Coordinates of C-alpha atoms in Angstrom, one line a residue:
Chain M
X1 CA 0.0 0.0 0.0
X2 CA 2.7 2.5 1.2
X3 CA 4.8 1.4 -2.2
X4 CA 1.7 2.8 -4.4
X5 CA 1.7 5.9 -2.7
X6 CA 4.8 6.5 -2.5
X7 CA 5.1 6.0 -6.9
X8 CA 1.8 7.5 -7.2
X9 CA 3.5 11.0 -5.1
X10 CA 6.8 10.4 -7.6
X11 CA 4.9 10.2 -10.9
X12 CA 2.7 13.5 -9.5
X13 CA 6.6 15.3 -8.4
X14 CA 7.1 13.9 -12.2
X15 CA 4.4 15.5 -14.0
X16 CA 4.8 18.5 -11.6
X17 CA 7.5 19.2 -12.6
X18 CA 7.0 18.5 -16.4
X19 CA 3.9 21.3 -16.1
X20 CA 6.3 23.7 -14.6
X21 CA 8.8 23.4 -17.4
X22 CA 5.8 23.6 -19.6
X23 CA 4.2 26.8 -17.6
X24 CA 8.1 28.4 -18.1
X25 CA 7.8 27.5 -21.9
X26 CA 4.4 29.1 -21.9
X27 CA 6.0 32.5 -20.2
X28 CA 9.1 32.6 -22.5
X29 CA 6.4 32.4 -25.1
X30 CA 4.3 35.5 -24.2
X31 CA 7.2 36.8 -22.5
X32 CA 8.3 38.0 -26.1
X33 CA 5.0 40.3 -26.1
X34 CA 4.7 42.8 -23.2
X35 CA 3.8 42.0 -20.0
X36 CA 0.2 42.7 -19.4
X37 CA -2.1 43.1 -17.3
X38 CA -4.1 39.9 -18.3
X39 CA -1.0 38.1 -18.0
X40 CA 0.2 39.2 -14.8
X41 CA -3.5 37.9 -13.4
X42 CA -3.8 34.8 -15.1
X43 CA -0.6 34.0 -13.5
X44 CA -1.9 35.1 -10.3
X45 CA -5.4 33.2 -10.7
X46 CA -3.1 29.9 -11.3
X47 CA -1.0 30.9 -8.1
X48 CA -4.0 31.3 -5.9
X49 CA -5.7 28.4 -7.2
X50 CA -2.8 26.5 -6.3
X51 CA -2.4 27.5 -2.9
X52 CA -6.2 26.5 -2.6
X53 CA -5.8 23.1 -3.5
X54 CA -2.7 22.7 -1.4
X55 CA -4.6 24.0 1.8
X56 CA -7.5 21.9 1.0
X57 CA -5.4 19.2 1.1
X58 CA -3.5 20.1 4.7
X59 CA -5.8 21.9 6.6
X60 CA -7.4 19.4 9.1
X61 CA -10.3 21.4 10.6
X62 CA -13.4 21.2 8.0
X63 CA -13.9 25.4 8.5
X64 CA -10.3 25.6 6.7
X65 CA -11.1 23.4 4.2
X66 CA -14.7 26.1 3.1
X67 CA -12.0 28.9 2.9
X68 CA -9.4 27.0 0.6
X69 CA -12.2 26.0 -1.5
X70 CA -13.4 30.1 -1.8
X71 CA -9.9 31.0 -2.9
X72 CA -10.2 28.4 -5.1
X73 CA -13.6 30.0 -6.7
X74 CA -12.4 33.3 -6.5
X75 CA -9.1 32.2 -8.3
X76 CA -11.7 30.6 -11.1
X77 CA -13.9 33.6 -11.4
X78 CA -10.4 35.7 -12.1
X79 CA -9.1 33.3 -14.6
X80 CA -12.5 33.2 -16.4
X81 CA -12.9 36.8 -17.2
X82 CA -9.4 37.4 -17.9
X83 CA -8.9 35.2 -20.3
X84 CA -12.9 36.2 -21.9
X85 CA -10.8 39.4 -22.7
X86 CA -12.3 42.3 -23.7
X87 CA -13.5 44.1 -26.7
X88 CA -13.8 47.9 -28.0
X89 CA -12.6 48.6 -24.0
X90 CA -15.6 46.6 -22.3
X91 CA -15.4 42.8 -21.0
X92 CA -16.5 40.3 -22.1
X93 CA -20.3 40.9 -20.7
X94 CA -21.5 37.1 -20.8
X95 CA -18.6 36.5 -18.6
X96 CA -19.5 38.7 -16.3
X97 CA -23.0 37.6 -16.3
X98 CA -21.5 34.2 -15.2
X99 CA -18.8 35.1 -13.1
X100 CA -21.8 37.6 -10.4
X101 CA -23.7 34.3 -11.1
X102 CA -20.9 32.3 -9.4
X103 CA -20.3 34.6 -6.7
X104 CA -23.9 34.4 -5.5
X105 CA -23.4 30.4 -6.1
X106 CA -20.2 30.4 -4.2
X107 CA -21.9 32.2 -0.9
X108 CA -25.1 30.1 -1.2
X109 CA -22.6 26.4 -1.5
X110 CA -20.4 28.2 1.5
X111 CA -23.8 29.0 3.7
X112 CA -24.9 25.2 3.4
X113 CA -21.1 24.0 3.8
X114 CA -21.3 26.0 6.6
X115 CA -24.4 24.8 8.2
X116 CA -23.4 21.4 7.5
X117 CA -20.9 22.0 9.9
X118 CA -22.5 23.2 12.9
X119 CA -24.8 20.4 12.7
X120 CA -22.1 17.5 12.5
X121 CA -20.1 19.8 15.1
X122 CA -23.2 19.2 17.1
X123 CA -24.1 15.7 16.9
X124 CA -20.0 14.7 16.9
X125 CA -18.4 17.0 19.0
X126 CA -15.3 17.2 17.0
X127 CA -14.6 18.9 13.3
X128 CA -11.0 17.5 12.4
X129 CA -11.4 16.0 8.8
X130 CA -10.4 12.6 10.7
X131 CA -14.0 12.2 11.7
X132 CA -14.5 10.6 8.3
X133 CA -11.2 9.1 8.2
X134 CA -9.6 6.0 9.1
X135 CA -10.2 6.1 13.0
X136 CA -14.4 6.9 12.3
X137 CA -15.7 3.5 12.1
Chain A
X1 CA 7.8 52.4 -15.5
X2 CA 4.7 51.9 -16.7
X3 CA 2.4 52.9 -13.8
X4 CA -0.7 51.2 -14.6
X5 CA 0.8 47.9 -15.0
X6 CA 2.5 48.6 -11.6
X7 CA -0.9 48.8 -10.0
X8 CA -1.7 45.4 -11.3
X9 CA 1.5 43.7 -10.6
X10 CA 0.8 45.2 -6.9
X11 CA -2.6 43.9 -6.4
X12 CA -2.0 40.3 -7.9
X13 CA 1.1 39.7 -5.3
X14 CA -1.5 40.9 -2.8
X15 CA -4.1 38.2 -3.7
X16 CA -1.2 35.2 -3.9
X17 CA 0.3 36.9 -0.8
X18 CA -2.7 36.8 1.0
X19 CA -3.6 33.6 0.0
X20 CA -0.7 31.9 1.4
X21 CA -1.4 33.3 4.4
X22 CA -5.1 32.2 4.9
X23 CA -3.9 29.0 4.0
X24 CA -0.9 29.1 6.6
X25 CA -2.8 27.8 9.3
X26 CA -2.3 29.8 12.3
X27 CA -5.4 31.2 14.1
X28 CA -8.7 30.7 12.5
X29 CA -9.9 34.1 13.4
X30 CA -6.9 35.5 11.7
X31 CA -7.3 34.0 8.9
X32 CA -11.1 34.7 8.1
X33 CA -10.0 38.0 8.6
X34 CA -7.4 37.7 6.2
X35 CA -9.9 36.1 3.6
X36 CA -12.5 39.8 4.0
X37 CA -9.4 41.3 3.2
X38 CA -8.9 38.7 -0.1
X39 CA -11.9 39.4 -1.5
X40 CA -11.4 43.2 -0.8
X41 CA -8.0 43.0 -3.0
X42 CA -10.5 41.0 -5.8
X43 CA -12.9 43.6 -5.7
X44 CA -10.2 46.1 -6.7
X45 CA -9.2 43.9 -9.4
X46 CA -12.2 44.1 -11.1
X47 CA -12.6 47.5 -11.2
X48 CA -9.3 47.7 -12.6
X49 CA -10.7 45.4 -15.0
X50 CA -13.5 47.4 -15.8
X51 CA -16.2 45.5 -14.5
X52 CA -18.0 48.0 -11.6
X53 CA -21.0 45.3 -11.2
X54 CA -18.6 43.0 -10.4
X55 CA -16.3 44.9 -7.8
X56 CA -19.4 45.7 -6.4
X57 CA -21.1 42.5 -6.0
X58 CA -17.5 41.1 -4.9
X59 CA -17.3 43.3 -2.4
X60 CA -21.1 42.7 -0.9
X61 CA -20.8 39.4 -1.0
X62 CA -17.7 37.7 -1.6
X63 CA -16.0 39.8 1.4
X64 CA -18.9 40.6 3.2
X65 CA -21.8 38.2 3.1
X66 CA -18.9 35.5 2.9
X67 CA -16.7 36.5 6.0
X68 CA -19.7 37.2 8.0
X69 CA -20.9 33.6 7.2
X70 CA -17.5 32.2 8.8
X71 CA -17.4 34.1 11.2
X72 CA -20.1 33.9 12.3
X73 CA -20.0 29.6 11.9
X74 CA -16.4 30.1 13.6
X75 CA -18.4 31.5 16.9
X76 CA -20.6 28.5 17.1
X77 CA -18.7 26.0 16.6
X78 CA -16.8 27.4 19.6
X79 CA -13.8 29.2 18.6
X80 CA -11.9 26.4 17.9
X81 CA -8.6 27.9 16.6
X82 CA -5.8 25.5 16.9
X83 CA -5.1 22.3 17.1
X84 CA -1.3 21.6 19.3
X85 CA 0.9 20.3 17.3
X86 CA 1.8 17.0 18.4
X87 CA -2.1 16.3 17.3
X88 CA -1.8 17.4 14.2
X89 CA -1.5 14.7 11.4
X90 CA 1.9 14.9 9.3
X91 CA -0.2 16.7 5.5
X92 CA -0.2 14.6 3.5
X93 CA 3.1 13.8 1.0
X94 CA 1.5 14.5 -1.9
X95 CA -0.3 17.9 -1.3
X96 CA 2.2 20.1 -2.6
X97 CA 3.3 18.4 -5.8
X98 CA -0.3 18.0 -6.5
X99 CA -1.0 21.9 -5.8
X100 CA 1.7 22.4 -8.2
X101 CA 1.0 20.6 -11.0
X102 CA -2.3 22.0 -10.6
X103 CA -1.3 25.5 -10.7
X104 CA 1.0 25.2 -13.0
X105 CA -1.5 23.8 -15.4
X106 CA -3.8 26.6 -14.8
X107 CA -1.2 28.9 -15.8
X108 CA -0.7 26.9 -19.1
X109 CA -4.1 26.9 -20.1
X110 CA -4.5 30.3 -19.1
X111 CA -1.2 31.4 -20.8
X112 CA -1.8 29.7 -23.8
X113 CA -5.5 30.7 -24.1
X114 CA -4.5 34.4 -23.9
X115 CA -2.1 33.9 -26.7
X116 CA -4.8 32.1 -29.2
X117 CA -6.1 34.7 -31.9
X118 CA -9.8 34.9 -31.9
X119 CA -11.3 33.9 -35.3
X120 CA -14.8 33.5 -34.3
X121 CA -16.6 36.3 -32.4
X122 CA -18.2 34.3 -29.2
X123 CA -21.5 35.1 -27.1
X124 CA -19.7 37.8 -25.6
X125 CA -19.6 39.8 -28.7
X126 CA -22.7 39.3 -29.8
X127 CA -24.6 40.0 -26.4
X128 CA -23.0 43.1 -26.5
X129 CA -23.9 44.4 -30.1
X130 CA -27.4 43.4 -29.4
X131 CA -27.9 44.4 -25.6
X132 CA -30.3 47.5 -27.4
X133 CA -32.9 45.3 -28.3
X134 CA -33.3 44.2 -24.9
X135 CA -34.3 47.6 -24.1
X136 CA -31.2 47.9 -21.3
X137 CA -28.5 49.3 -21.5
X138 CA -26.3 47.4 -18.8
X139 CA -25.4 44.7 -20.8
X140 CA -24.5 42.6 -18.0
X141 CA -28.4 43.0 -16.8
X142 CA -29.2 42.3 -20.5
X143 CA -27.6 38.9 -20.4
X144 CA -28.7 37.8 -16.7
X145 CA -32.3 39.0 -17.1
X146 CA -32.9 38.5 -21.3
X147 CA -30.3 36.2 -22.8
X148 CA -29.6 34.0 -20.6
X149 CA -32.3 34.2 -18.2
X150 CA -33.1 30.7 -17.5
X151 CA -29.1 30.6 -15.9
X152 CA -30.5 33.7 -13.6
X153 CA -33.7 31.6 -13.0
X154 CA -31.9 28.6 -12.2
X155 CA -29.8 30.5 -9.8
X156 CA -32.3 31.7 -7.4
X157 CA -33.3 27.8 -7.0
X158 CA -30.3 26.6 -5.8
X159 CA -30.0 29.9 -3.4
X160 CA -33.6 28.4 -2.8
X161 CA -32.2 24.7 -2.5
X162 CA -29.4 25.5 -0.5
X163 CA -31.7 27.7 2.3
X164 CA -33.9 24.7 2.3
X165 CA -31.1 22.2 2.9
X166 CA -29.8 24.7 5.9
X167 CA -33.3 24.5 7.2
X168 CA -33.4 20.6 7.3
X169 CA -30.1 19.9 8.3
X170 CA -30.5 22.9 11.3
X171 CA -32.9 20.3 13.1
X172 CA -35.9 21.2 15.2
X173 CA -34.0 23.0 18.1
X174 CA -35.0 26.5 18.7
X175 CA -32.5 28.8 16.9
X176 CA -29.6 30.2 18.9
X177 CA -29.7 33.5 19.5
X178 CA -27.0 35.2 17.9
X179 CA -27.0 39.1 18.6
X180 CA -24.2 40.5 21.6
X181 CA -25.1 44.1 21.4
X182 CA -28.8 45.6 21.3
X183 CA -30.2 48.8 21.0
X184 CA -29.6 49.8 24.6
X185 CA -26.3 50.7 23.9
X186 CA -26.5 54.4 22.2
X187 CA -24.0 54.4 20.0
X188 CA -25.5 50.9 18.4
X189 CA -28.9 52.4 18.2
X190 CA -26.8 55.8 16.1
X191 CA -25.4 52.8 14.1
X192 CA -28.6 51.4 13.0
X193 CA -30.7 54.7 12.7
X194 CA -28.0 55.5 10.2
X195 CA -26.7 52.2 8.6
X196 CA -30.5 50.8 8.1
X197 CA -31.9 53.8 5.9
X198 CA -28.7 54.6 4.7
X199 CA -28.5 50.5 3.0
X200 CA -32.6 50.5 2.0
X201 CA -31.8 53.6 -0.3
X202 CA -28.4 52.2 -1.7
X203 CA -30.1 48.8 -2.4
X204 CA -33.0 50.9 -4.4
X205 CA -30.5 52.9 -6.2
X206 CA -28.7 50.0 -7.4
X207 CA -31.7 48.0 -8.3
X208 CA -33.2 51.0 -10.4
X209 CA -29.7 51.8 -11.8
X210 CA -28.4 48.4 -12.8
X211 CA -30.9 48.0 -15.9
X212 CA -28.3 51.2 -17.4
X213 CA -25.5 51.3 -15.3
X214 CA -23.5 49.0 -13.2
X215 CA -26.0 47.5 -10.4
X216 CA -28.7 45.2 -10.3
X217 CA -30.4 43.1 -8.4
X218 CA -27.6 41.0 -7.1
X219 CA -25.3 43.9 -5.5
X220 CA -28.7 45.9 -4.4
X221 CA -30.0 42.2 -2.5
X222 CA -26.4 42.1 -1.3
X223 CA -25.9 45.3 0.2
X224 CA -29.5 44.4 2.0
X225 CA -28.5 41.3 2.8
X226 CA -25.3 42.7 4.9
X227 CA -28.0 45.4 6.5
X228 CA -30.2 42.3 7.9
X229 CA -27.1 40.8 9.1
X230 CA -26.8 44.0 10.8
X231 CA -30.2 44.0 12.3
X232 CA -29.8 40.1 13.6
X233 CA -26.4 41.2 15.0
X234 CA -28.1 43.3 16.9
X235 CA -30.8 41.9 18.1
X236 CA -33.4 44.2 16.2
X237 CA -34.3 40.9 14.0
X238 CA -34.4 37.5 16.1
X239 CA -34.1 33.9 14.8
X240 CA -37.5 32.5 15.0
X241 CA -38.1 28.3 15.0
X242 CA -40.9 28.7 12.1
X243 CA -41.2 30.3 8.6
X244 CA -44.3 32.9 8.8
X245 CA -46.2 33.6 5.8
X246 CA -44.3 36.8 4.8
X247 CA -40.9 34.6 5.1
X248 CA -41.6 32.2 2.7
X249 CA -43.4 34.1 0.3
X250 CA -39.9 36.6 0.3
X251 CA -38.1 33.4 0.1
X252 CA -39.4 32.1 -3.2
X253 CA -40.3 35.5 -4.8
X254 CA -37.4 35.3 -6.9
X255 CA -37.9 32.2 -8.7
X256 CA -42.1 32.5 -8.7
X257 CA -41.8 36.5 -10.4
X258 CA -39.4 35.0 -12.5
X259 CA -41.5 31.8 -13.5
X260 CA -44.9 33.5 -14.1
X261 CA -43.6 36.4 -16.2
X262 CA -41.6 34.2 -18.4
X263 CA -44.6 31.2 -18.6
X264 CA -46.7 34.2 -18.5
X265 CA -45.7 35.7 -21.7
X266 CA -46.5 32.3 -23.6
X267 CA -50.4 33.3 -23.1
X268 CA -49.8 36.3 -25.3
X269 CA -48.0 34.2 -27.9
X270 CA -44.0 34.8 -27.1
X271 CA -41.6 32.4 -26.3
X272 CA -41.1 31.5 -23.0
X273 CA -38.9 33.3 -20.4
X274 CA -39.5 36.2 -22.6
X275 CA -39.3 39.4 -20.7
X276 CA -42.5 41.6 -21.9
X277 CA -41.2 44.8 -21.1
X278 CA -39.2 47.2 -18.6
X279 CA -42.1 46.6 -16.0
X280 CA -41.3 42.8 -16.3
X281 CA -37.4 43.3 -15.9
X282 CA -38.0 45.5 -12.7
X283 CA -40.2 43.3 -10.8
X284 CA -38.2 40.2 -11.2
X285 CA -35.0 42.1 -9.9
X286 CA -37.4 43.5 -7.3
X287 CA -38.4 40.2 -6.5
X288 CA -35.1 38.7 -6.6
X289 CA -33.6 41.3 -4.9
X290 CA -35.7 40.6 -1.9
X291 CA -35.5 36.7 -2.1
X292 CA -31.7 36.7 -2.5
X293 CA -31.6 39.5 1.1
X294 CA -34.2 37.4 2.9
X295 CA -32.1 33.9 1.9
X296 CA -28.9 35.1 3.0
X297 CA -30.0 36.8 6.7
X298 CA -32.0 33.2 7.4
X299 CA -28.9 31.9 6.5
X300 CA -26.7 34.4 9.0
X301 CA -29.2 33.6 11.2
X302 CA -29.1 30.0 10.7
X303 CA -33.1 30.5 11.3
X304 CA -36.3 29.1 9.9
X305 CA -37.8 32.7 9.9
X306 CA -37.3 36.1 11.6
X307 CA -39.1 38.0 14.4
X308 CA -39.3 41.7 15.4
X309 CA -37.8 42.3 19.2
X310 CA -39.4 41.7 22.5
X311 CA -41.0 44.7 23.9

């Protein structure tokens, strides 16, 4: 068991490290053409949406978890409109339209999220994400 | 140096920096905190984008609707901030190569998508050139309320669904009360008497303004949204165990004004979800505008309906 993880987390370094080769390729590429402002937030959009999947993976108290997963959605909503782009100095308005959709999506998912929480903090007394792990049953 | 980029460059190391640090795991309390100010930084980044309706609902909601919602939550589930660190499981090995590859695939696709010459116009383009005929002038409000109104429709249900889940999963327990100040105090009851009016008349403006100009019903049921927080923070509105008439009706008035105009207008012969005029587009924002303020206050709330104070 411990062998499988232990390739599965060397083939994910592997391709890791092959995307960031590829994401340096990508930069040399547009690095040619001025730096811009879409650039500069794409890059940040990827950047924060890393960080949320990393602390959705460490964090051990569920609460943690809700906020990784909002940077997440507010790293998506920035990536989607960037790249939609703009046109004759206005954005991309069907974008928009989705992205202020999302945002009222993202705080209605967080309120339930959230009062899925209380409730299982109430019948189970504890909210580390080991409740459902291997010590639950 | 090129000024305006400078800005940007600015504000996106303030959204990764801040982001690391929400994730960093130190206090909770800290860290909510930390997110307010995240989605402060994103609402600046849309205006700098050009999208007001968007800084603006990001700012209502994402930082302020949001936060409260966790902070509030943080409260009752006792404060809990850290864990001591002997108790704390080793994160798992893979989480940072995984995060990476993640991230650095976004920045591929992003990279790469931004590099891709556009050879067909999309919806975009052609909302836009065609928002007149919807009779507004806010595109955006043209696309949520005309174009692709069944999206908006759709929308208020799962707001809908996801106050009803709240309300099954809360159990039959009377509501907690949530409030620490009240109106005793005089500088809470100067708070209110200026706050309260102050939010009624910025939610109208927005509402009325958002079929030309950045607003709509979103931002204006946002910014009401944060007053009722307000009010149950207070203590001026108190959780109550049941749903009164009024409740519910505010609860689904959103999705039903948005269901009977649009099966509505198939009587007269249009398609449906057609919006029959400037009258139809203002009361479904009305409506919605009301639905999506009453939904999020249950939700702060964590109640099945509201009640006025004891006297």
């Amino acid at each position: 068991m411990n062998a499988v993880a232990g390739a599965v987390s060397e083939a994910v370094v592997a391709a890791g490290a092959t995307a960031s080769a590829l994401a340096t390729q990508a930069l040399g590429t547009t690095a040619s053409a001025p730096l811009s402002e879409a650039v500069l937030y794409v890059l940040a959009a990827a950047a924060v949406f890393g960080i949320g999947v990393y602390g959705l993976f460490v964090a051990e108290y569920v609460l943690r978890k809700l906020l990784a997963l909002n940077l997440m959605s507010s790293a998506v909503f920035l990536f989607l409109l960037t790249v939609a782009g703009e046109r004759d100095g206005a954005r991309d308005p069907v974008a928009q339209a989705l992205v202020l959709t999302g945002i009222v999506i993202a705080v209605a998912a967080t309120a339930f999220g959230l009062a899925l929480l209380v409730r299982i903090h109430r019948e189970t007394g504890t909210l580390t994400s080991r409740w459902w792990g291997d010590d639950a049953d | 140096v090129n000024v305006s980029l400078a800005i940007d460059a600015v504000l996106a190391l303030g959204l990764v920096t801040l982001a690391v640090l929400v994730t960093s795991g130190r206090a909770l309390f800290r860290d909510i905190v930390l997110f307010v100010v995240f989605g402060l930084i994103v609402a600046l980044v849309w205006a700098r984008l050009g999208s007001a309706d968007l800084a603006l609902a990001e700012a209502a909601i994402g930082a302020g609707v949001t936060g409260a919602l966790m902070l509030i939550a943080h409260r009752r589930l006792g404060g809990t901030t850290t864990f001591e660190a002997a108790d704390r499981p080793a994160p798992p090995r893979f989480a940072l190569p995984v995060a990476i590859l993640v991230g650095s695939a976004v920045a591929v696709i992003g990279l790469s998508a931004l590099g891709i010459e556009r050879v067909v116009e999309g919806a975009g383009a052609a909302a836009q050139a065609r928002t007149g005929e919807t009779g507004l002038r806010n595109p955006i409000t043209g696309v949520l309320l005309a174009f692709r109104n069944l999206d908006t429709l759709l929308e208020m249900v799962v707001l809908l669904a996801a106050l009803l889940g709240a309300w099954a999963i809360a159990g039959p327990e009377e509501p907690d009360p949530v409030h620490r100040a009240t109106r005793d105090t005089p500088l809470v009851a100067a708070l209110l008497s200026a706050v309260v009016p102050l939010s009624v008349l910025i939610a109208t403006h927005l509402l009325l303004a958002g079929t030309d100009q950045p607003g709509g019903a979103f931002q204006a049921g946002a910014v009401l949204a944060g007053c009722g927080v307000l009010l149950v923070l207070t203590g001026t509105l108190r959780p109550a165990a049941a749903a009164g008439f009024v409740t519910r009706l505010l609860v689904v008035a959103g999705a039903a004004a948005f269901v009977l105009v649009g099966v509505g207008a198939m009587a007269f012969g249009s398609p449906p979800m057609t919006m029959p005029g400037g009258w139809a587009v203002y009361l479904v924002e009305t409506a919605m505008m009301l639905s999506i303020a009453v939904t999020l206050t249950l939700l702060f709330a964590r109640s099945r309906g509201l009640r006025g104070e004891e006297r």
